[in-house]
PDB file of C-alpha atoms in Angstrom:
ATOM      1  CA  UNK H   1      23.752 -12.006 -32.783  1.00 69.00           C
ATOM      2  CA  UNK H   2      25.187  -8.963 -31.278  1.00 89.00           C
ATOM      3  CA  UNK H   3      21.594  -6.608 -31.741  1.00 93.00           C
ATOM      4  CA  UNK H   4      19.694  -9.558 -30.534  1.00 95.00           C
ATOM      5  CA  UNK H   5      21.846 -10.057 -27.440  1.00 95.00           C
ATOM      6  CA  UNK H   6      20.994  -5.710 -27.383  1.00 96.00           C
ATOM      7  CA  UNK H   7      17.534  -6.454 -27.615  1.00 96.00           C
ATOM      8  CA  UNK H   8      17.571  -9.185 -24.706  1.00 96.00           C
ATOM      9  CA  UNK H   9      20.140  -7.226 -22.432  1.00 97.00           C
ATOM     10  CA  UNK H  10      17.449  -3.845 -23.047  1.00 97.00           C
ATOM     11  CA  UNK H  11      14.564  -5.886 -22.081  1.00 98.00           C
ATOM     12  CA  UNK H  12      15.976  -7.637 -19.196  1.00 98.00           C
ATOM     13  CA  UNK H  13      17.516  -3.988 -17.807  1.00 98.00           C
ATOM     14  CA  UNK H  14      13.402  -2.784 -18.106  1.00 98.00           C
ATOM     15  CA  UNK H  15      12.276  -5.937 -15.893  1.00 98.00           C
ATOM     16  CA  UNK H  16      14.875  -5.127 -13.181  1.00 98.00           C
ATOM     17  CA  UNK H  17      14.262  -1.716 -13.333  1.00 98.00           C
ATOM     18  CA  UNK H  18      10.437  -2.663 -12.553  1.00 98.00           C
ATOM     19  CA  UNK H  19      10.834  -4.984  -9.761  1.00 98.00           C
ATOM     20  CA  UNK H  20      13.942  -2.595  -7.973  1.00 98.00           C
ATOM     21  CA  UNK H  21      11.406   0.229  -8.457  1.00 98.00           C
ATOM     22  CA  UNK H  22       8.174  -1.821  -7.213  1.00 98.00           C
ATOM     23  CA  UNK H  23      10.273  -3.216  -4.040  1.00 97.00           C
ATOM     24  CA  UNK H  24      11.321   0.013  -3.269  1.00 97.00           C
ATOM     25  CA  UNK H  25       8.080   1.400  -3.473  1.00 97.00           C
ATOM     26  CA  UNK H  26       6.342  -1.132  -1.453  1.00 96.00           C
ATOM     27  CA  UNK H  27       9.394  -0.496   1.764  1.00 95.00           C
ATOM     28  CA  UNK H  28       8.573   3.174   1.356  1.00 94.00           C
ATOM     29  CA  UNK H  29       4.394   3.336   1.438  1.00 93.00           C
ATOM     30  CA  UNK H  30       5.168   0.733   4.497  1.00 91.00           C
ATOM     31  CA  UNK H  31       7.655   2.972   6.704  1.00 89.00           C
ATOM     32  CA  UNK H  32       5.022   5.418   5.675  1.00 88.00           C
ATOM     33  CA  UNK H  33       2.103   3.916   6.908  1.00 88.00           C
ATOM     34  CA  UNK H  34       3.887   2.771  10.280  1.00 86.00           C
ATOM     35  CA  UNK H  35       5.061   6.608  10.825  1.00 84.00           C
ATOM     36  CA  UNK H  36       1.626   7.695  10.098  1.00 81.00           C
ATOM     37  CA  UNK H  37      -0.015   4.798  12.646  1.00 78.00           C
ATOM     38  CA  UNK H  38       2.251   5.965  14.976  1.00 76.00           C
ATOM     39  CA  UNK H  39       1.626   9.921  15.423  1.00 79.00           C
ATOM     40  CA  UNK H  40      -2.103   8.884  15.344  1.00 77.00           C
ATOM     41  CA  UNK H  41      -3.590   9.075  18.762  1.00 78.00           C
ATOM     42  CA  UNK H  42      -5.320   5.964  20.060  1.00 73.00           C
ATOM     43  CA  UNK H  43      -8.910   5.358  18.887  1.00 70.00           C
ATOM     44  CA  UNK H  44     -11.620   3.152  20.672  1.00 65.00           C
ATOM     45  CA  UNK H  45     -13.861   1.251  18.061  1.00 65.00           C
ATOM     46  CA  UNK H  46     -16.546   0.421  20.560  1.00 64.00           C
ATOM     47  CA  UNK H  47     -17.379   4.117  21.811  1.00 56.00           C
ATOM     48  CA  UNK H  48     -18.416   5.734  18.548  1.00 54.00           C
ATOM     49  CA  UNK H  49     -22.328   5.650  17.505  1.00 54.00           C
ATOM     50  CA  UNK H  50     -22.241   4.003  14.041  1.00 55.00           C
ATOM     51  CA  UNK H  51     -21.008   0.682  15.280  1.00 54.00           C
ATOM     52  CA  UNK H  52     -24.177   0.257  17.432  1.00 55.00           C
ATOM     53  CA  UNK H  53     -26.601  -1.533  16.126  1.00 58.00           C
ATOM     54  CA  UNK H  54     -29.620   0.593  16.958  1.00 56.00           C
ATOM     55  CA  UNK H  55     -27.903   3.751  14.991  1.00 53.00           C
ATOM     56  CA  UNK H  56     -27.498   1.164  12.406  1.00 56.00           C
ATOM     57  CA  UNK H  57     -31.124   0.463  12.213  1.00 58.00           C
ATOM     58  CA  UNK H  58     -31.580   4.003  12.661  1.00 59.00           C
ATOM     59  CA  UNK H  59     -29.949   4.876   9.904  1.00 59.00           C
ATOM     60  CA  UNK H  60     -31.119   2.260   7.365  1.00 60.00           C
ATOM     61  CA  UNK H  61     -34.761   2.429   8.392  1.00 52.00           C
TER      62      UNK H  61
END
């Protein structure tokens, strides 16, 4: 019983070491991506050519 209780206890140790390392990784790309929206200057999405839809004909035609 002792190297299946190993075996168990080895496997088990992997699966927390994949979900600590996933959560981790999921906190850090998302301060990351807030840090990065926040240095970015402010962009207007109706101003720039390719969202009108004549340059979109334009460009398809």
């Amino acid at each position: 019983m002792g190297v299946q209780m190993n075996i168990w206890m080895t496997i088990l140790g992997f699966i927390s070491l994949s979900i600590v390392t996933s959560i981790v990784t999921h906190f850090w790309i998302r301060y990351h991506l807030k840090n990065k929206a926040a240095n970015l200057p402010p962009q207007s999405h109706i101003t720039r050519d390719h969202t009108t839809s004549e340059s979109h004909q334009n460009n398809h035609s």
